[in-house]
PDB file of C-alpha atoms in Angstrom:
ATOM      1  CA  UNK A  30      19.722  24.322  16.482  1.00 48.00           C
ATOM      2  CA  UNK A  31      16.929  21.755  16.212  1.00 57.00           C
ATOM      3  CA  UNK A  32      17.579  18.339  17.740  1.00 78.00           C
ATOM      4  CA  UNK A  33      18.091  15.612  15.156  1.00 87.00           C
ATOM      5  CA  UNK A  34      15.741  12.676  14.972  1.00 94.00           C
ATOM      6  CA  UNK A  35      16.860   9.072  15.092  1.00 97.00           C
ATOM      7  CA  UNK A  36      16.606   6.177  12.669  1.00 98.00           C
ATOM      8  CA  UNK A  37      15.654   2.984  14.498  1.00 98.00           C
ATOM      9  CA  UNK A  38      16.201  -0.347  12.759  1.00 98.00           C
ATOM     10  CA  UNK A  39      13.839  -2.864  14.316  1.00 97.00           C
ATOM     11  CA  UNK A  40      14.067  -6.635  13.915  1.00 97.00           C
ATOM     12  CA  UNK A  41      10.651  -8.234  13.497  1.00 97.00           C
ATOM     13  CA  UNK A  42       9.555 -11.846  14.135  1.00 97.00           C
ATOM     14  CA  UNK A  43      10.315 -14.435  11.455  1.00 96.00           C
ATOM     15  CA  UNK A  44       6.884 -15.947  11.906  1.00 94.00           C
ATOM     16  CA  UNK A  45       5.832 -16.228  15.537  1.00 95.00           C
ATOM     17  CA  UNK A  46       4.710 -12.834  16.827  1.00 95.00           C
ATOM     18  CA  UNK A  47       5.608 -13.908  20.377  1.00 95.00           C
ATOM     19  CA  UNK A  48       9.260 -13.437  19.438  1.00 97.00           C
ATOM     20  CA  UNK A  49       8.763  -9.664  19.291  1.00 97.00           C
ATOM     21  CA  UNK A  50      10.561  -7.716  21.995  1.00 95.00           C
ATOM     22  CA  UNK A  51       8.809  -5.231  24.310  1.00 96.00           C
ATOM     23  CA  UNK A  52      11.029  -2.530  22.792  1.00 96.00           C
ATOM     24  CA  UNK A  53       9.561  -3.250  19.348  1.00 97.00           C
ATOM     25  CA  UNK A  54       6.021  -2.820  20.709  1.00 97.00           C
ATOM     26  CA  UNK A  55       6.997   0.494  22.321  1.00 96.00           C
ATOM     27  CA  UNK A  56       8.726   1.679  19.158  1.00 97.00           C
ATOM     28  CA  UNK A  57       5.705   0.891  17.001  1.00 97.00           C
ATOM     29  CA  UNK A  58       3.516   2.948  19.308  1.00 96.00           C
ATOM     30  CA  UNK A  59       5.920   5.857  19.716  1.00 95.00           C
ATOM     31  CA  UNK A  60       7.519   6.460  16.315  1.00 97.00           C
ATOM     32  CA  UNK A  61       6.762   9.580  14.301  1.00 98.00           C
ATOM     33  CA  UNK A  62       7.302   7.791  10.977  1.00 98.00           C
ATOM     34  CA  UNK A  63       7.279   4.068  10.200  1.00 98.00           C
ATOM     35  CA  UNK A  64       8.948   2.914   6.991  1.00 98.00           C
ATOM     36  CA  UNK A  65       7.663  -0.593   6.280  1.00 98.00           C
ATOM     37  CA  UNK A  66       8.616  -3.065   3.576  1.00 97.00           C
ATOM     38  CA  UNK A  67       4.966  -4.146   3.413  1.00 97.00           C
ATOM     39  CA  UNK A  68       2.410  -1.872   5.070  1.00 97.00           C
ATOM     40  CA  UNK A  69      -0.183  -4.667   5.237  1.00 97.00           C
ATOM     41  CA  UNK A  70       2.183  -6.926   7.145  1.00 96.00           C
ATOM     42  CA  UNK A  71       2.998  -4.019   9.432  1.00 97.00           C
ATOM     43  CA  UNK A  72      -0.670  -3.583  10.288  1.00 96.00           C
ATOM     44  CA  UNK A  73      -1.044  -7.326  10.913  1.00 96.00           C
ATOM     45  CA  UNK A  74       1.998  -7.362  13.179  1.00 97.00           C
ATOM     46  CA  UNK A  75       0.836  -4.313  15.134  1.00 97.00           C
ATOM     47  CA  UNK A  76      -2.556  -5.922  15.658  1.00 96.00           C
ATOM     48  CA  UNK A  77      -0.984  -9.195  16.823  1.00 96.00           C
ATOM     49  CA  UNK A  78       1.180  -7.285  19.306  1.00 96.00           C
ATOM     50  CA  UNK A  79      -1.589  -5.028  20.543  1.00 95.00           C
ATOM     51  CA  UNK A  80       0.352  -1.963  19.418  1.00 95.00           C
ATOM     52  CA  UNK A  81      -1.458   1.201  18.300  1.00 93.00           C
ATOM     53  CA  UNK A  82       0.809   3.131  15.917  1.00 94.00           C
ATOM     54  CA  UNK A  83      -0.005   6.815  15.449  1.00 95.00           C
ATOM     55  CA  UNK A  84       2.912   7.365  13.060  1.00 97.00           C
ATOM     56  CA  UNK A  85       2.833   8.287   9.410  1.00 97.00           C
ATOM     57  CA  UNK A  86       3.359   4.999   7.576  1.00 98.00           C
ATOM     58  CA  UNK A  87       5.245   4.873   4.285  1.00 97.00           C
ATOM     59  CA  UNK A  88       6.071   1.869   2.141  1.00 97.00           C
ATOM     60  CA  UNK A  89       9.779   1.125   1.885  1.00 97.00           C
ATOM     61  CA  UNK A  90      10.515  -1.820  -0.386  1.00 96.00           C
ATOM     62  CA  UNK A  91      13.335  -2.389  -2.857  1.00 93.00           C
ATOM     63  CA  UNK A  92      11.793  -0.688  -5.887  1.00 95.00           C
ATOM     64  CA  UNK A  93      10.981   2.556  -4.041  1.00 96.00           C
ATOM     65  CA  UNK A  94      13.840   2.621  -1.532  1.00 95.00           C
ATOM     66  CA  UNK A  95      15.911   5.251  -3.321  1.00 95.00           C
ATOM     67  CA  UNK A  96      12.901   7.469  -4.053  1.00 96.00           C
ATOM     68  CA  UNK A  97      11.813   7.442  -0.399  1.00 97.00           C
ATOM     69  CA  UNK A  98      15.198   8.499   1.006  1.00 97.00           C
ATOM     70  CA  UNK A  99      14.870  12.319   0.681  1.00 97.00           C
ATOM     71  CA  UNK A 100      11.613  12.539   2.669  1.00 97.00           C
ATOM     72  CA  UNK A 101      12.855  10.194   5.389  1.00 98.00           C
ATOM     73  CA  UNK A 102      16.099  12.122   5.741  1.00 98.00           C
ATOM     74  CA  UNK A 103      14.097  15.362   5.871  1.00 97.00           C
ATOM     75  CA  UNK A 104      12.028  13.917   8.730  1.00 97.00           C
ATOM     76  CA  UNK A 105      15.163  12.927  10.633  1.00 98.00           C
ATOM     77  CA  UNK A 106      16.722  16.363  10.161  1.00 97.00           C
ATOM     78  CA  UNK A 107      13.509  17.880  11.529  1.00 96.00           C
ATOM     79  CA  UNK A 108      13.837  15.859  14.739  1.00 97.00           C
ATOM     80  CA  UNK A 109      11.348  13.089  14.017  1.00 97.00           C
ATOM     81  CA  UNK A 110      11.966   9.439  14.895  1.00 97.00           C
ATOM     82  CA  UNK A 111      11.845   7.028  11.952  1.00 98.00           C
ATOM     83  CA  UNK A 112      11.249   3.335  12.619  1.00 98.00           C
ATOM     84  CA  UNK A 113      12.314   0.950   9.840  1.00 98.00           C
ATOM     85  CA  UNK A 114      10.797  -2.536   9.733  1.00 98.00           C
ATOM     86  CA  UNK A 115      10.869  -5.242   7.079  1.00 96.00           C
ATOM     87  CA  UNK A 116       8.666  -8.283   6.593  1.00 95.00           C
ATOM     88  CA  UNK A 117      10.798 -10.427   8.916  1.00 95.00           C
ATOM     89  CA  UNK A 118      14.183 -10.288  10.578  1.00 96.00           C
ATOM     90  CA  UNK A 119      16.710  -7.462  10.612  1.00 95.00           C
ATOM     91  CA  UNK A 120      16.405  -4.509   8.188  1.00 95.00           C
ATOM     92  CA  UNK A 121      19.323  -4.010   5.783  1.00 93.00           C
ATOM     93  CA  UNK A 122      20.382  -7.696   5.966  1.00 91.00           C
ATOM     94  CA  UNK A 123      19.303  -8.767   2.453  1.00 90.00           C
ATOM     95  CA  UNK A 124      16.295  -6.492   3.008  1.00 92.00           C
ATOM     96  CA  UNK A 125      15.656  -2.779   2.433  1.00 94.00           C
ATOM     97  CA  UNK A 126      17.538  -0.445   4.750  1.00 96.00           C
ATOM     98  CA  UNK A 127      21.193  -0.350   3.783  1.00 95.00           C
ATOM     99  CA  UNK A 128      20.842   2.746   1.583  1.00 96.00           C
ATOM    100  CA  UNK A 129      18.981   4.646   4.283  1.00 97.00           C
ATOM    101  CA  UNK A 130      21.539   3.716   6.945  1.00 97.00           C
ATOM    102  CA  UNK A 131      24.406   4.727   4.641  1.00 97.00           C
ATOM    103  CA  UNK A 132      22.713   8.074   3.911  1.00 97.00           C
ATOM    104  CA  UNK A 133      22.238   8.722   7.643  1.00 97.00           C
ATOM    105  CA  UNK A 134      25.866   7.870   8.367  1.00 97.00           C
ATOM    106  CA  UNK A 135      26.984  10.244   5.602  1.00 97.00           C
ATOM    107  CA  UNK A 136      25.027  13.084   7.257  1.00 96.00           C
ATOM    108  CA  UNK A 137      25.954  12.068  10.802  1.00 96.00           C
ATOM    109  CA  UNK A 138      22.296  11.430  11.653  1.00 97.00           C
ATOM    110  CA  UNK A 139      21.758   9.117  14.670  1.00 97.00           C
ATOM    111  CA  UNK A 140      21.108   5.443  13.922  1.00 98.00           C
ATOM    112  CA  UNK A 141      20.270   2.768  16.475  1.00 97.00           C
ATOM    113  CA  UNK A 142      18.877  -0.750  16.448  1.00 97.00           C
ATOM    114  CA  UNK A 143      16.313  -2.846  18.282  1.00 97.00           C
ATOM    115  CA  UNK A 144      17.890  -6.315  18.017  1.00 96.00           C
ATOM    116  CA  UNK A 145      15.855  -9.436  17.569  1.00 95.00           C
ATOM    117  CA  UNK A 146      15.146 -12.376  15.277  1.00 95.00           C
ATOM    118  CA  UNK A 147      17.436 -13.185  12.349  1.00 96.00           C
ATOM    119  CA  UNK A 148      16.985 -16.065   9.929  1.00 96.00           C
ATOM    120  CA  UNK A 149      20.761 -16.153   9.456  1.00 97.00           C
ATOM    121  CA  UNK A 150      21.732 -16.908  13.045  1.00 97.00           C
ATOM    122  CA  UNK A 151      18.606 -18.978  13.739  1.00 97.00           C
ATOM    123  CA  UNK A 152      19.346 -21.322  10.833  1.00 98.00           C
ATOM    124  CA  UNK A 153      23.015 -21.501  11.780  1.00 98.00           C
ATOM    125  CA  UNK A 154      22.138 -22.431  15.358  1.00 98.00           C
ATOM    126  CA  UNK A 155      19.817 -25.321  14.424  1.00 98.00           C
ATOM    127  CA  UNK A 156      21.843 -26.614  11.467  1.00 98.00           C
ATOM    128  CA  UNK A 157      24.171 -28.789  13.502  1.00 97.00           C
ATOM    129  CA  UNK A 158      27.108 -27.444  11.475  1.00 98.00           C
ATOM    130  CA  UNK A 159      30.130 -25.595  12.920  1.00 96.00           C
ATOM    131  CA  UNK A 160      29.139 -22.102  14.040  1.00 95.00           C
ATOM    132  CA  UNK A 161      32.395 -20.745  15.451  1.00 94.00           C
ATOM    133  CA  UNK A 162      33.208 -19.143  12.090  1.00 94.00           C
ATOM    134  CA  UNK A 163      30.650 -18.457   9.338  1.00 97.00           C
ATOM    135  CA  UNK A 164      29.897 -16.139   6.448  1.00 97.00           C
ATOM    136  CA  UNK A 165      26.607 -14.881   5.034  1.00 97.00           C
ATOM    137  CA  UNK A 166      26.199 -14.719   1.252  1.00 96.00           C
ATOM    138  CA  UNK A 167      22.710 -13.227   0.880  1.00 95.00           C
ATOM    139  CA  UNK A 168      20.650 -14.535  -2.041  1.00 95.00           C
ATOM    140  CA  UNK A 169      22.023 -16.978  -4.608  1.00 96.00           C
ATOM    141  CA  UNK A 170      22.409 -15.641  -8.178  1.00 95.00           C
ATOM    142  CA  UNK A 171      19.354 -16.572 -10.244  1.00 93.00           C
ATOM    143  CA  UNK A 172      21.024 -17.493 -13.534  1.00 92.00           C
ATOM    144  CA  UNK A 173      22.659 -20.896 -13.856  1.00 88.00           C
ATOM    145  CA  UNK A 174      26.035 -19.662 -15.115  1.00 90.00           C
ATOM    146  CA  UNK A 175      26.344 -16.996 -12.435  1.00 94.00           C
ATOM    147  CA  UNK A 176      25.203 -19.485  -9.798  1.00 95.00           C
ATOM    148  CA  UNK A 177      27.859 -22.012 -10.836  1.00 93.00           C
ATOM    149  CA  UNK A 178      30.540 -19.310 -10.659  1.00 93.00           C
ATOM    150  CA  UNK A 179      29.286 -18.233  -7.240  1.00 95.00           C
ATOM    151  CA  UNK A 180      29.373 -21.824  -6.000  1.00 95.00           C
ATOM    152  CA  UNK A 181      32.887 -22.155  -7.372  1.00 93.00           C
ATOM    153  CA  UNK A 182      33.959 -19.487  -4.922  1.00 91.00           C
ATOM    154  CA  UNK A 183      32.849 -21.758  -2.065  1.00 94.00           C
ATOM    155  CA  UNK A 184      34.909 -24.791  -3.112  1.00 90.00           C
ATOM    156  CA  UNK A 185      37.712 -23.953  -0.691  1.00 86.00           C
ATOM    157  CA  UNK A 186      35.756 -21.721   1.734  1.00 92.00           C
ATOM    158  CA  UNK A 187      36.577 -23.151   5.191  1.00 91.00           C
ATOM    159  CA  UNK A 188      33.782 -21.346   7.033  1.00 95.00           C
ATOM    160  CA  UNK A 189      30.177 -22.474   7.293  1.00 98.00           C
ATOM    161  CA  UNK A 190      28.161 -20.508   4.731  1.00 98.00           C
ATOM    162  CA  UNK A 191      24.585 -19.274   5.170  1.00 98.00           C
ATOM    163  CA  UNK A 192      22.462 -18.066   2.262  1.00 98.00           C
ATOM    164  CA  UNK A 193      18.854 -17.493   1.193  1.00 97.00           C
ATOM    165  CA  UNK A 194      17.137 -19.149  -1.740  1.00 98.00           C
ATOM    166  CA  UNK A 195      13.705 -19.092  -3.361  1.00 96.00           C
ATOM    167  CA  UNK A 196      11.793 -22.352  -2.834  1.00 97.00           C
ATOM    168  CA  UNK A 197      11.224 -22.505  -6.608  1.00 96.00           C
ATOM    169  CA  UNK A 198      14.975 -22.506  -7.324  1.00 97.00           C
ATOM    170  CA  UNK A 199      16.105 -24.542  -4.342  1.00 98.00           C
ATOM    171  CA  UNK A 200      16.297 -27.889  -6.155  1.00 97.00           C
ATOM    172  CA  UNK A 201      18.369 -26.416  -8.997  1.00 97.00           C
ATOM    173  CA  UNK A 202      20.709 -24.659  -6.570  1.00 97.00           C
ATOM    174  CA  UNK A 203      21.246 -27.761  -4.445  1.00 98.00           C
ATOM    175  CA  UNK A 204      21.812 -29.837  -7.581  1.00 97.00           C
ATOM    176  CA  UNK A 205      24.397 -27.374  -8.866  1.00 97.00           C
ATOM    177  CA  UNK A 206      25.990 -27.257  -5.415  1.00 97.00           C
ATOM    178  CA  UNK A 207      26.319 -31.041  -5.393  1.00 97.00           C
ATOM    179  CA  UNK A 208      27.988 -30.921  -8.831  1.00 96.00           C
ATOM    180  CA  UNK A 209      30.402 -28.096  -7.960  1.00 95.00           C
ATOM    181  CA  UNK A 210      31.129 -28.805  -4.295  1.00 95.00           C
ATOM    182  CA  UNK A 211      30.614 -32.545  -4.211  1.00 95.00           C
ATOM    183  CA  UNK A 212      27.515 -34.521  -3.327  1.00 97.00           C
ATOM    184  CA  UNK A 213      28.959 -35.473   0.063  1.00 97.00           C
ATOM    185  CA  UNK A 214      29.314 -31.877   1.295  1.00 97.00           C
ATOM    186  CA  UNK A 215      26.949 -31.520   4.238  1.00 98.00           C
ATOM    187  CA  UNK A 216      24.238 -28.883   4.476  1.00 98.00           C
ATOM    188  CA  UNK A 217      20.978 -28.027   6.186  1.00 98.00           C
ATOM    189  CA  UNK A 218      17.859 -26.601   4.567  1.00 98.00           C
ATOM    190  CA  UNK A 219      15.795 -24.598   7.060  1.00 98.00           C
ATOM    191  CA  UNK A 220      12.227 -23.923   5.962  1.00 97.00           C
ATOM    192  CA  UNK A 221       9.583 -21.722   7.597  1.00 97.00           C
ATOM    193  CA  UNK A 222      11.681 -21.018  10.688  1.00 97.00           C
ATOM    194  CA  UNK A 223       9.609 -20.388  13.869  1.00 97.00           C
ATOM    195  CA  UNK A 224       6.380 -20.980  11.941  1.00 96.00           C
ATOM    196  CA  UNK A 225       3.805 -23.754  12.290  1.00 94.00           C
ATOM    197  CA  UNK A 226       5.351 -25.919   9.582  1.00 95.00           C
ATOM    198  CA  UNK A 227       9.005 -25.330  10.468  1.00 97.00           C
ATOM    199  CA  UNK A 228      11.252 -27.986   8.966  1.00 97.00           C
ATOM    200  CA  UNK A 229      15.015 -28.536   9.048  1.00 98.00           C
ATOM    201  CA  UNK A 230      16.474 -31.082   6.618  1.00 98.00           C
ATOM    202  CA  UNK A 231      20.091 -32.070   7.227  1.00 98.00           C
ATOM    203  CA  UNK A 232      22.304 -34.251   5.077  1.00 98.00           C
ATOM    204  CA  UNK A 233      24.693 -34.393   2.123  1.00 98.00           C
ATOM    205  CA  UNK A 234      23.980 -32.072  -0.811  1.00 98.00           C
ATOM    206  CA  UNK A 235      23.094 -34.910  -3.199  1.00 98.00           C
ATOM    207  CA  UNK A 236      20.459 -36.214  -0.805  1.00 98.00           C
ATOM    208  CA  UNK A 237      19.017 -32.766  -0.150  1.00 98.00           C
ATOM    209  CA  UNK A 238      18.852 -32.012  -3.889  1.00 98.00           C
ATOM    210  CA  UNK A 239      16.852 -35.192  -4.441  1.00 97.00           C
ATOM    211  CA  UNK A 240      14.476 -34.253  -1.630  1.00 98.00           C
ATOM    212  CA  UNK A 241      14.002 -30.691  -2.934  1.00 98.00           C
ATOM    213  CA  UNK A 242      13.182 -31.970  -6.427  1.00 96.00           C
ATOM    214  CA  UNK A 243       9.777 -33.004  -5.070  1.00 94.00           C
ATOM    215  CA  UNK A 244       8.903 -29.343  -4.431  1.00 95.00           C
ATOM    216  CA  UNK A 245       9.453 -27.065  -1.448  1.00 96.00           C
ATOM    217  CA  UNK A 246       7.341 -24.215  -0.090  1.00 95.00           C
ATOM    218  CA  UNK A 247       7.948 -21.303   2.239  1.00 96.00           C
ATOM    219  CA  UNK A 248      10.890 -19.142   3.254  1.00 96.00           C
ATOM    220  CA  UNK A 249      14.175 -21.025   2.885  1.00 98.00           C
ATOM    221  CA  UNK A 250      17.591 -20.534   4.495  1.00 98.00           C
ATOM    222  CA  UNK A 251      20.435 -22.874   3.594  1.00 98.00           C
ATOM    223  CA  UNK A 252      23.454 -23.604   5.774  1.00 98.00           C
ATOM    224  CA  UNK A 253      26.436 -25.172   3.996  1.00 98.00           C
ATOM    225  CA  UNK A 254      29.374 -26.850   5.698  1.00 98.00           C
ATOM    226  CA  UNK A 255      32.796 -25.381   5.070  1.00 96.00           C
ATOM    227  CA  UNK A 256      35.373 -27.149   2.935  1.00 91.00           C
ATOM    228  CA  UNK A 257      37.532 -29.689   4.688  1.00 83.00           C
ATOM    229  CA  UNK A 258      41.015 -28.328   5.238  1.00 72.00           C
ATOM    230  CA  UNK A 259      43.433 -29.872   2.748  1.00 68.00           C
ATOM    231  CA  UNK A 260      46.779 -31.129   3.980  1.00 70.00           C
ATOM    232  CA  UNK A 261      49.425 -29.069   2.225  1.00 76.00           C
ATOM    233  CA  UNK A 262      53.109 -28.504   2.788  1.00 83.00           C
ATOM    234  CA  UNK A 263      54.950 -25.213   3.041  1.00 87.00           C
ATOM    235  CA  UNK A 264      56.685 -26.001  -0.247  1.00 89.00           C
ATOM    236  CA  UNK A 265      53.300 -26.306  -2.023  1.00 84.00           C
ATOM    237  CA  UNK A 266      52.420 -22.738  -1.040  1.00 89.00           C
ATOM    238  CA  UNK A 267      55.572 -20.860  -1.997  1.00 91.00           C
ATOM    239  CA  UNK A 268      54.396 -20.222  -5.577  1.00 90.00           C
ATOM    240  CA  UNK A 269      50.986 -18.903  -4.489  1.00 88.00           C
ATOM    241  CA  UNK A 270      52.570 -16.469  -2.038  1.00 92.00           C
ATOM    242  CA  UNK A 271      55.190 -15.345  -4.565  1.00 90.00           C
ATOM    243  CA  UNK A 272      52.534 -14.684  -7.217  1.00 90.00           C
ATOM    244  CA  UNK A 273      50.449 -12.545  -4.860  1.00 90.00           C
ATOM    245  CA  UNK A 274      53.473 -10.565  -3.703  1.00 91.00           C
ATOM    246  CA  UNK A 275      54.464  -9.998  -7.328  1.00 91.00           C
ATOM    247  CA  UNK A 276      50.962  -8.643  -7.921  1.00 91.00           C
ATOM    248  CA  UNK A 277      51.499  -5.991  -5.252  1.00 92.00           C
ATOM    249  CA  UNK A 278      50.489  -7.517  -1.917  1.00 92.00           C
ATOM    250  CA  UNK A 279      52.731  -7.339   1.165  1.00 93.00           C
ATOM    251  CA  UNK A 280      54.690 -10.487   1.955  1.00 93.00           C
ATOM    252  CA  UNK A 281      53.915 -10.550   5.670  1.00 93.00           C
ATOM    253  CA  UNK A 282      50.207 -10.044   5.110  1.00 92.00           C
ATOM    254  CA  UNK A 283      50.018 -12.743   2.426  1.00 91.00           C
ATOM    255  CA  UNK A 284      51.963 -15.325   4.424  1.00 92.00           C
ATOM    256  CA  UNK A 285      49.762 -14.678   7.469  1.00 92.00           C
ATOM    257  CA  UNK A 286      46.564 -15.105   5.421  1.00 88.00           C
ATOM    258  CA  UNK A 287      47.725 -18.229   3.563  1.00 88.00           C
ATOM    259  CA  UNK A 288      49.055 -19.805   6.751  1.00 87.00           C
ATOM    260  CA  UNK A 289      45.750 -19.194   8.520  1.00 83.00           C
ATOM    261  CA  UNK A 290      43.769 -20.717   5.652  1.00 77.00           C
ATOM    262  CA  UNK A 291      45.954 -23.817   5.278  1.00 79.00           C
ATOM    263  CA  UNK A 292      47.129 -24.486   8.816  1.00 79.00           C
ATOM    264  CA  UNK A 293      50.866 -24.284   8.099  1.00 86.00           C
ATOM    265  CA  UNK A 294      53.324 -22.361  10.254  1.00 90.00           C
ATOM    266  CA  UNK A 295      53.417 -18.679   9.324  1.00 91.00           C
ATOM    267  CA  UNK A 296      57.116 -18.410  10.195  1.00 93.00           C
ATOM    268  CA  UNK A 297      58.041 -21.519   8.201  1.00 92.00           C
ATOM    269  CA  UNK A 298      56.140 -20.244   5.170  1.00 92.00           C
ATOM    270  CA  UNK A 299      57.696 -16.763   5.445  1.00 92.00           C
ATOM    271  CA  UNK A 300      61.204 -18.215   5.753  1.00 92.00           C
ATOM    272  CA  UNK A 301      60.601 -20.600   2.847  1.00 91.00           C
ATOM    273  CA  UNK A 302      59.525 -17.765   0.538  1.00 92.00           C
ATOM    274  CA  UNK A 303      62.608 -15.731   1.458  1.00 91.00           C
ATOM    275  CA  UNK A 304      64.826 -18.763   0.869  1.00 90.00           C
ATOM    276  CA  UNK A 305      63.216 -19.337  -2.538  1.00 90.00           C
ATOM    277  CA  UNK A 306      63.958 -15.720  -3.450  1.00 86.00           C
ATOM    278  CA  UNK A 307      67.621 -16.175  -2.637  1.00 83.00           C
ATOM    279  CA  UNK A 308      67.836 -19.306  -4.746  1.00 75.00           C
ATOM    280  CA  UNK A 309      69.916 -22.433  -4.086  1.00 69.00           C
ATOM    281  CA  UNK A 310      72.981 -22.004  -1.924  1.00 58.00           C
ATOM    282  CA  UNK A 311      76.206 -22.015  -3.899  1.00 49.00           C
TER     283      UNK A 311
END
């Protein structure tokens, strides 16, 4: 039986080629096939790193991702190594790659990763906002109505949120965020990370929206502070828990989740819900 090849996901520099790892240089030189989001950027990166790829190079961007899968899977089944690189950062994180990884997992084909730069964690680290718990939301919806609904889902989100936005829509998104989340909610706009004109703007949403209205260029990552925890009592939460249990969720799981989100005692909340079920003592 022929030995299976391996899919290698390789993180590439966000801007400064010196951030590339030695493993990336070796992988570029040794791969049988390189699937690149932009073949021109791949060539520029290889030149900057002094790498001399001998691999077959295929384009692998969003519009052709599905069409390219069969040939790449065929190469992996035949024992060839396939290196996947995107324009910057980690493949499959809001970039092409997820479908190929999922297809490899479905066929039990080996998948590994060369870790490296990520705009998500880089922006989080320099934002000055809490980083012990965070969530990543990808790209913001383009249409105003969908964007407002998406922002509405962050009103009570306690974790720091990281997302990407086009520089052309940044002002509108920050303005909508100030309206929905409150102009005082703190955020950081990270522009051109690791590049010559890197800039990090920190402040309340209203202030950042006003700044962005003057025009912004480059790759943008936004870090948004989590919602301040609201002081609530156990009594205030009984109805929410009861409604979710009535909808089919398990009582213990719901009380644990609600208690974690609100800071109340799990046991007190659980006991209060049971007491409410029994009704007033006669």
